[in-house]
């Protein structure tokens, strides 16, 4: 009988063998691969997989994401846990529990809180570690001014940016770095995570609105606009951003908490197979303030 030896490995992104094994597991379970992100220089120590490894094979993992948010004008430091996965052959062996204990030992006393988004199959698991279910709030607005004064549909002023080369990436990175807070609860100092999105899944969702000097990440679904985030050197008028996508837009949904919520409908956010869990005093005002974690902050 062969007895396998297991160990917790972390901070191994530069280990090609372990990184390849991690990517194979992530691809098999979630259909995602972090190799391009690594090669493009965006995988830094802000994203740190904690993995159970046997014979140079990653068989279970919980990734630590170091997060900073601006809330009520103050910086708060969180950990977001993500990429929670176990190879089918190695399930029900307590590996995720072992990893969670290791993470808490390393970080719990040095952050304001820890959070994660869990699927329905593990809703009874995380409360064992002191995590509590929480609610996010989403903001939307019906747009009534579909036509201008002379009854003509307005041309779209939002210019789509093709995020397919490093020159465009560099310009966008600078916009992120120099942006003011356009959200009431905004992720800061993590351009790497945003670049994960716009260099892969959301290459076609980056726009530039010249009259606001703002980069916008948005999904335009016929008459509904989903705004993921806005990056600009000044606080922008969200209504002006929406108008730049044309007067055929009849509704805007925000993937962030607006600075000014007047005029918005606020609803509890209910996602299929997704529950938010929080742990720590750093979240005391989260629900009271009716916040949402920006969609581009999900890891």
Short mmCIF file of C-alpha atoms in Angstrom, two decimals:
data_model
loop_
_atom_site.label_atom_id
_atom_site.label_comp_id
_atom_site.label_asym_id
_atom_site.label_seq_id
_atom_site.Cartn_x
_atom_site.Cartn_y
_atom_site.Cartn_z
CA UNK A 1 0.00 0.00 0.00
CA UNK A 2 1.37 3.39 -1.02
CA UNK A 3 1.02 6.07 1.66
CA UNK A 4 0.95 9.54 0.11
CA UNK A 5 2.57 12.45 1.93
CA UNK A 6 0.67 15.75 1.94
CA UNK A 7 1.85 19.25 2.75
CA UNK A 8 0.46 22.78 2.57
CA UNK A 9 2.34 24.85 0.00
CA UNK A 10 1.97 28.61 -0.55
CA UNK A 11 3.75 31.46 -2.35
CA UNK A 12 4.74 29.12 -5.17
CA UNK A 13 3.64 31.05 -8.26
CA UNK A 14 7.19 31.01 -9.64
CA UNK A 15 7.41 27.24 -9.29
CA UNK A 16 6.56 26.13 -12.82
CA UNK A 17 5.62 22.56 -11.85
CA UNK A 18 3.22 23.56 -9.07
CA UNK A 19 1.80 26.48 -11.06
CA UNK A 20 1.04 24.14 -13.96
CA UNK A 21 -0.66 21.66 -11.62
CA UNK A 22 -2.67 24.46 -9.99
CA UNK A 23 -3.81 25.68 -13.42
CA UNK A 24 -4.80 22.17 -14.47
CA UNK A 25 -6.98 21.78 -11.38
CA UNK A 26 -8.54 25.24 -11.84
CA UNK A 27 -9.21 24.55 -15.52
CA UNK A 28 -10.83 21.22 -14.76
CA UNK A 29 -13.11 22.56 -12.02
CA UNK A 30 -13.82 26.17 -12.99
CA UNK A 31 -12.70 26.40 -16.61
CA UNK A 32 -10.19 29.14 -15.79
CA UNK A 33 -6.44 29.32 -16.24
CA UNK A 34 -4.08 31.83 -14.64
CA UNK A 35 -1.05 31.26 -16.88
CA UNK A 36 -1.55 34.27 -19.18
CA UNK A 37 -2.18 36.43 -16.11
CA UNK A 38 1.15 35.23 -14.73
CA UNK A 39 3.05 35.71 -18.00
CA UNK A 40 1.66 39.22 -18.39
CA UNK A 41 3.07 40.12 -14.97
CA UNK A 42 -0.24 40.60 -13.14
CA UNK A 43 -0.04 37.61 -10.79
CA UNK A 44 1.67 39.12 -7.75
CA UNK A 45 1.76 38.17 -4.07
CA UNK A 46 -1.68 39.77 -3.67
CA UNK A 47 -3.02 36.45 -4.99
CA UNK A 48 -1.57 33.55 -3.04
CA UNK A 49 -2.83 29.96 -3.43
CA UNK A 50 -2.70 27.82 -0.30
CA UNK A 51 -2.58 24.29 -1.67
CA UNK A 52 -2.42 20.71 -0.47
CA UNK A 53 0.35 19.13 -2.51
CA UNK A 54 1.40 15.53 -2.90
CA UNK A 55 4.24 14.45 -5.20
CA UNK A 56 4.29 17.91 -6.82
CA UNK A 57 0.59 17.74 -7.59
CA UNK A 58 -1.93 20.29 -6.31
CA UNK A 59 -4.95 18.34 -5.07
CA UNK A 60 -6.82 20.99 -3.03
CA UNK A 61 -6.68 24.75 -2.76
CA UNK A 62 -7.99 27.93 -1.18
CA UNK A 63 -6.51 31.13 -2.57
CA UNK A 64 -5.86 34.21 -0.44
CA UNK A 65 -6.52 37.59 -2.04
CA UNK A 66 -5.16 40.61 -0.19
CA UNK A 67 -7.77 43.35 -0.56
CA UNK A 68 -7.95 47.02 0.34
CA UNK A 69 -11.19 49.00 0.24
CA UNK A 70 -12.08 52.61 0.93
CA UNK A 71 -15.14 52.78 3.20
CA UNK A 72 -16.36 56.02 4.79
CA UNK A 73 -13.14 57.64 3.65
CA UNK A 74 -11.02 55.10 5.54
CA UNK A 75 -8.87 52.26 4.29
CA UNK A 76 -9.81 48.77 5.45
CA UNK A 77 -7.76 45.63 4.83
CA UNK A 78 -9.52 42.36 4.07
CA UNK A 79 -8.77 38.89 2.83
CA UNK A 80 -10.98 37.44 0.13
CA UNK A 81 -10.87 33.67 -0.13
CA UNK A 82 -11.44 32.16 -3.55
CA UNK A 83 -10.57 29.39 -6.02
CA UNK A 84 -11.71 26.86 -3.43
CA UNK A 85 -11.32 23.46 -5.08
CA UNK A 86 -10.44 19.82 -4.49
CA UNK A 87 -9.55 17.13 -6.99
CA UNK A 88 -12.40 14.57 -7.10
CA UNK A 89 -10.05 11.78 -6.02
CA UNK A 90 -9.10 13.65 -2.84
CA UNK A 91 -12.45 14.94 -1.59
CA UNK A 92 -13.86 14.30 1.89
CA UNK A 93 -10.36 14.10 3.38
CA UNK A 94 -10.51 17.37 5.36
CA UNK A 95 -8.06 19.23 3.14
CA UNK A 96 -10.04 22.47 2.88
CA UNK A 97 -10.40 22.55 6.66
CA UNK A 98 -6.62 22.15 7.01
CA UNK A 99 -6.01 25.01 4.57
CA UNK A 100 -8.56 27.30 6.24
CA UNK A 101 -6.84 26.78 9.59
CA UNK A 102 -3.47 27.61 8.06
CA UNK A 103 -4.81 30.81 6.49
CA UNK A 104 -6.38 31.98 9.74
CA UNK A 105 -3.14 31.30 11.59
CA UNK A 106 -1.23 33.47 9.10
CA UNK A 107 -3.66 36.35 8.63
CA UNK A 108 -6.51 36.63 11.11
CA UNK A 109 -4.80 39.07 13.49
CA UNK A 110 -3.45 41.35 10.75
CA UNK A 111 -6.60 42.08 8.69
CA UNK A 112 -9.92 43.77 9.45
CA UNK A 113 -11.94 40.86 8.14
CA UNK A 114 -12.13 37.84 5.85
CA UNK A 115 -14.86 37.12 3.30
CA UNK A 116 -15.78 34.72 0.53
CA UNK A 117 -18.54 33.81 -1.90
CA UNK A 118 -19.75 30.21 -1.47
CA UNK A 119 -21.93 27.94 -3.57
CA UNK A 120 -24.99 26.21 -2.18
CA UNK A 121 -23.25 22.88 -1.59
CA UNK A 122 -21.08 24.26 1.26
CA UNK A 123 -23.42 26.58 3.13
CA UNK A 124 -23.05 24.54 6.32
CA UNK A 125 -19.25 24.40 6.11
CA UNK A 126 -18.09 27.99 6.61
CA UNK A 127 -20.17 28.79 9.73
CA UNK A 128 -18.01 26.17 11.49
CA UNK A 129 -15.15 28.66 11.13
CA UNK A 130 -17.14 31.61 12.46
CA UNK A 131 -18.32 33.01 9.12
CA UNK A 132 -21.78 34.56 8.93
CA UNK A 133 -24.08 34.96 5.95
CA UNK A 134 -24.48 38.51 4.74
CA UNK A 135 -26.39 40.48 2.14
CA UNK A 136 -25.23 42.78 -0.64
CA UNK A 137 -27.34 45.53 -2.18
CA UNK A 138 -27.61 46.43 -5.84
CA UNK A 139 -28.47 49.82 -7.30
CA UNK A 140 -30.39 50.40 -10.52
CA UNK A 141 -32.21 53.23 -12.22
CA UNK A 142 -34.80 53.51 -14.96
CA UNK A 143 -33.68 55.96 -17.65
CA UNK A 144 -36.56 57.99 -19.05
CA UNK A 145 -34.81 60.48 -21.39
CA UNK A 146 -34.53 58.15 -24.36
CA UNK A 147 -34.53 60.91 -26.99
CA UNK A 148 -33.12 64.39 -27.24
CA UNK A 149 -35.05 67.60 -27.77
CA UNK A 150 -35.67 67.08 -31.47
CA UNK A 151 -36.78 63.50 -31.10
CA UNK A 152 -33.66 61.95 -32.62
CA UNK A 153 -31.80 59.04 -31.07
CA UNK A 154 -28.45 60.20 -29.74
CA UNK A 155 -25.22 58.80 -31.17
CA UNK A 156 -23.14 56.75 -28.79
CA UNK A 157 -20.16 58.70 -27.47
CA UNK A 158 -18.63 55.83 -25.51
CA UNK A 159 -15.71 54.56 -27.59
CA UNK A 160 -14.91 50.88 -27.29
CA UNK A 161 -11.26 50.17 -26.47
CA UNK A 162 -9.76 46.99 -27.88
CA UNK A 163 -7.80 45.53 -24.99
CA UNK A 164 -5.63 43.30 -27.14
CA UNK A 165 -2.18 44.82 -26.75
CA UNK A 166 0.15 45.96 -24.01
CA UNK A 167 0.03 49.59 -25.14
CA UNK A 168 -3.69 49.79 -24.39
CA UNK A 169 -3.14 47.83 -21.17
CA UNK A 170 -0.55 50.35 -20.02
CA UNK A 171 -2.85 53.33 -20.68
CA UNK A 172 -5.66 51.62 -18.81
CA UNK A 173 -3.38 50.74 -15.89
CA UNK A 174 -2.42 54.40 -15.52
CA UNK A 175 -6.10 55.35 -15.49
CA UNK A 176 -6.70 52.87 -12.66
CA UNK A 177 -3.70 54.15 -10.70
CA UNK A 178 -4.72 57.79 -11.05
CA UNK A 179 -8.45 57.34 -10.53
CA UNK A 180 -10.36 58.99 -7.72
CA UNK A 181 -13.05 57.10 -5.82
CA UNK A 182 -16.22 56.91 -7.89
CA UNK A 183 -17.74 54.36 -5.50
CA UNK A 184 -18.80 54.57 -1.86
CA UNK A 185 -17.10 51.21 -1.24
CA UNK A 186 -14.22 50.86 -3.67
CA UNK A 187 -11.35 48.44 -4.12
CA UNK A 188 -7.99 50.20 -4.19
CA UNK A 189 -4.42 49.28 -5.13
CA UNK A 190 -5.36 46.13 -6.98
CA UNK A 191 -5.05 46.86 -10.67
CA UNK A 192 -3.80 43.27 -11.06
CA UNK A 193 -7.25 41.83 -10.36
CA UNK A 194 -8.96 44.29 -12.71
CA UNK A 195 -6.44 43.42 -15.42
CA UNK A 196 -7.33 39.74 -14.94
CA UNK A 197 -10.80 40.60 -16.20
CA UNK A 198 -10.00 43.02 -19.02
CA UNK A 199 -7.20 40.96 -20.54
CA UNK A 200 -9.36 37.82 -20.61
CA UNK A 201 -13.14 37.64 -20.17
CA UNK A 202 -13.92 41.34 -20.60
CA UNK A 203 -11.64 42.41 -23.45
CA UNK A 204 -14.65 43.82 -25.29
CA UNK A 205 -16.20 45.63 -22.32
CA UNK A 206 -13.80 48.56 -21.91
CA UNK A 207 -14.92 52.00 -23.13
CA UNK A 208 -13.62 55.53 -23.04
CA UNK A 209 -16.01 58.45 -22.50
CA UNK A 210 -14.09 61.50 -23.68
CA UNK A 211 -16.28 64.27 -22.24
CA UNK A 212 -15.78 62.77 -18.76
CA UNK A 213 -12.17 61.66 -19.40
CA UNK A 214 -13.22 58.32 -17.99
CA UNK A 215 -12.60 54.68 -18.70
CA UNK A 216 -15.71 52.57 -18.17
CA UNK A 217 -16.10 48.82 -17.92
CA UNK A 218 -19.64 47.99 -18.98
CA UNK A 219 -21.90 45.44 -20.59
CA UNK A 220 -24.41 46.85 -23.04
CA UNK A 221 -27.33 44.45 -23.39
CA UNK A 222 -29.70 46.15 -25.84
CA UNK A 223 -31.59 48.69 -23.73
CA UNK A 224 -29.93 47.79 -20.39
CA UNK A 225 -26.48 48.92 -19.34
CA UNK A 226 -24.53 47.16 -16.60
CA UNK A 227 -21.77 49.42 -15.26
CA UNK A 228 -19.01 47.44 -13.56
CA UNK A 229 -16.80 50.40 -12.71
CA UNK A 230 -15.59 53.87 -13.69
CA UNK A 231 -11.99 55.08 -13.62
CA UNK A 232 -11.27 58.79 -13.93
CA UNK A 233 -9.15 61.56 -12.47
CA UNK A 234 -12.26 63.33 -11.18
CA UNK A 235 -15.62 62.35 -9.76
CA UNK A 236 -17.92 61.81 -12.72
CA UNK A 237 -21.64 62.17 -13.23
CA UNK A 238 -22.93 58.62 -13.66
CA UNK A 239 -25.92 59.88 -15.66
CA UNK A 240 -23.51 61.46 -18.13
CA UNK A 241 -21.70 58.14 -18.47
CA UNK A 242 -25.00 56.38 -19.19
CA UNK A 243 -25.99 58.98 -21.79
CA UNK A 244 -22.70 58.33 -23.60
CA UNK A 245 -24.02 54.86 -24.45
CA UNK A 246 -26.97 56.34 -26.32
CA UNK A 247 -30.55 57.27 -25.52
CA UNK A 248 -31.78 53.77 -26.30
CA UNK A 249 -30.62 52.77 -22.81
CA UNK A 250 -33.72 52.49 -20.61
CA UNK A 251 -32.13 51.01 -17.49
CA UNK A 252 -28.75 51.07 -15.80
CA UNK A 253 -27.60 48.54 -13.19
CA UNK A 254 -24.51 49.24 -11.11
CA UNK A 255 -21.87 46.72 -10.13
CA UNK A 256 -20.74 49.06 -7.34
CA UNK A 257 -22.15 51.28 -4.60
CA UNK A 258 -22.67 54.81 -5.96
CA UNK A 259 -21.33 57.84 -4.11
CA UNK A 260 -24.80 59.38 -4.30
CA UNK A 261 -27.69 56.92 -4.26
CA UNK A 262 -30.48 59.42 -4.76
CA UNK A 263 -32.73 58.32 -7.62
CA UNK A 264 -31.63 54.70 -7.53
CA UNK A 265 -33.73 51.71 -6.63
CA UNK A 266 -31.93 49.64 -3.98
CA UNK A 267 -32.62 45.93 -3.70
CA UNK A 268 -31.09 43.01 -1.87
CA UNK A 269 -28.85 41.19 -4.32
CA UNK A 270 -29.81 37.56 -4.78
CA UNK A 271 -27.48 35.46 -6.92
CA UNK A 272 -28.13 31.87 -7.89
CA UNK A 273 -25.84 29.45 -6.08
CA UNK A 274 -23.86 32.26 -4.41
CA UNK A 275 -23.86 33.31 -0.75
CA UNK A 276 -21.62 35.93 0.82
CA UNK A 277 -19.92 35.00 4.09
CA UNK A 278 -18.16 37.54 6.33
CA UNK A 279 -15.94 37.27 9.39
CA UNK A 280 -14.43 40.08 11.46
CA UNK A 281 -15.24 43.48 12.93
CA UNK A 282 -14.27 45.23 9.71
CA UNK A 283 -17.72 44.43 8.29
CA UNK A 284 -19.81 45.93 11.11
CA UNK A 285 -21.33 48.59 8.83
CA UNK A 286 -21.43 46.58 5.59
CA UNK A 287 -25.15 45.81 5.55
CA UNK A 288 -26.15 49.03 7.31
CA UNK A 289 -24.49 51.04 4.53
CA UNK A 290 -26.14 48.82 1.91
CA UNK A 291 -22.87 48.04 0.17
CA UNK A 292 -22.01 45.70 -2.66
CA UNK A 293 -18.57 44.31 -3.32
CA UNK A 294 -17.65 45.77 -6.73
CA UNK A 295 -18.11 43.07 -9.35
CA UNK A 296 -14.53 43.53 -10.54
CA UNK A 297 -13.25 42.79 -7.05
CA UNK A 298 -14.50 39.19 -7.11
CA UNK A 299 -11.62 36.72 -7.17
#
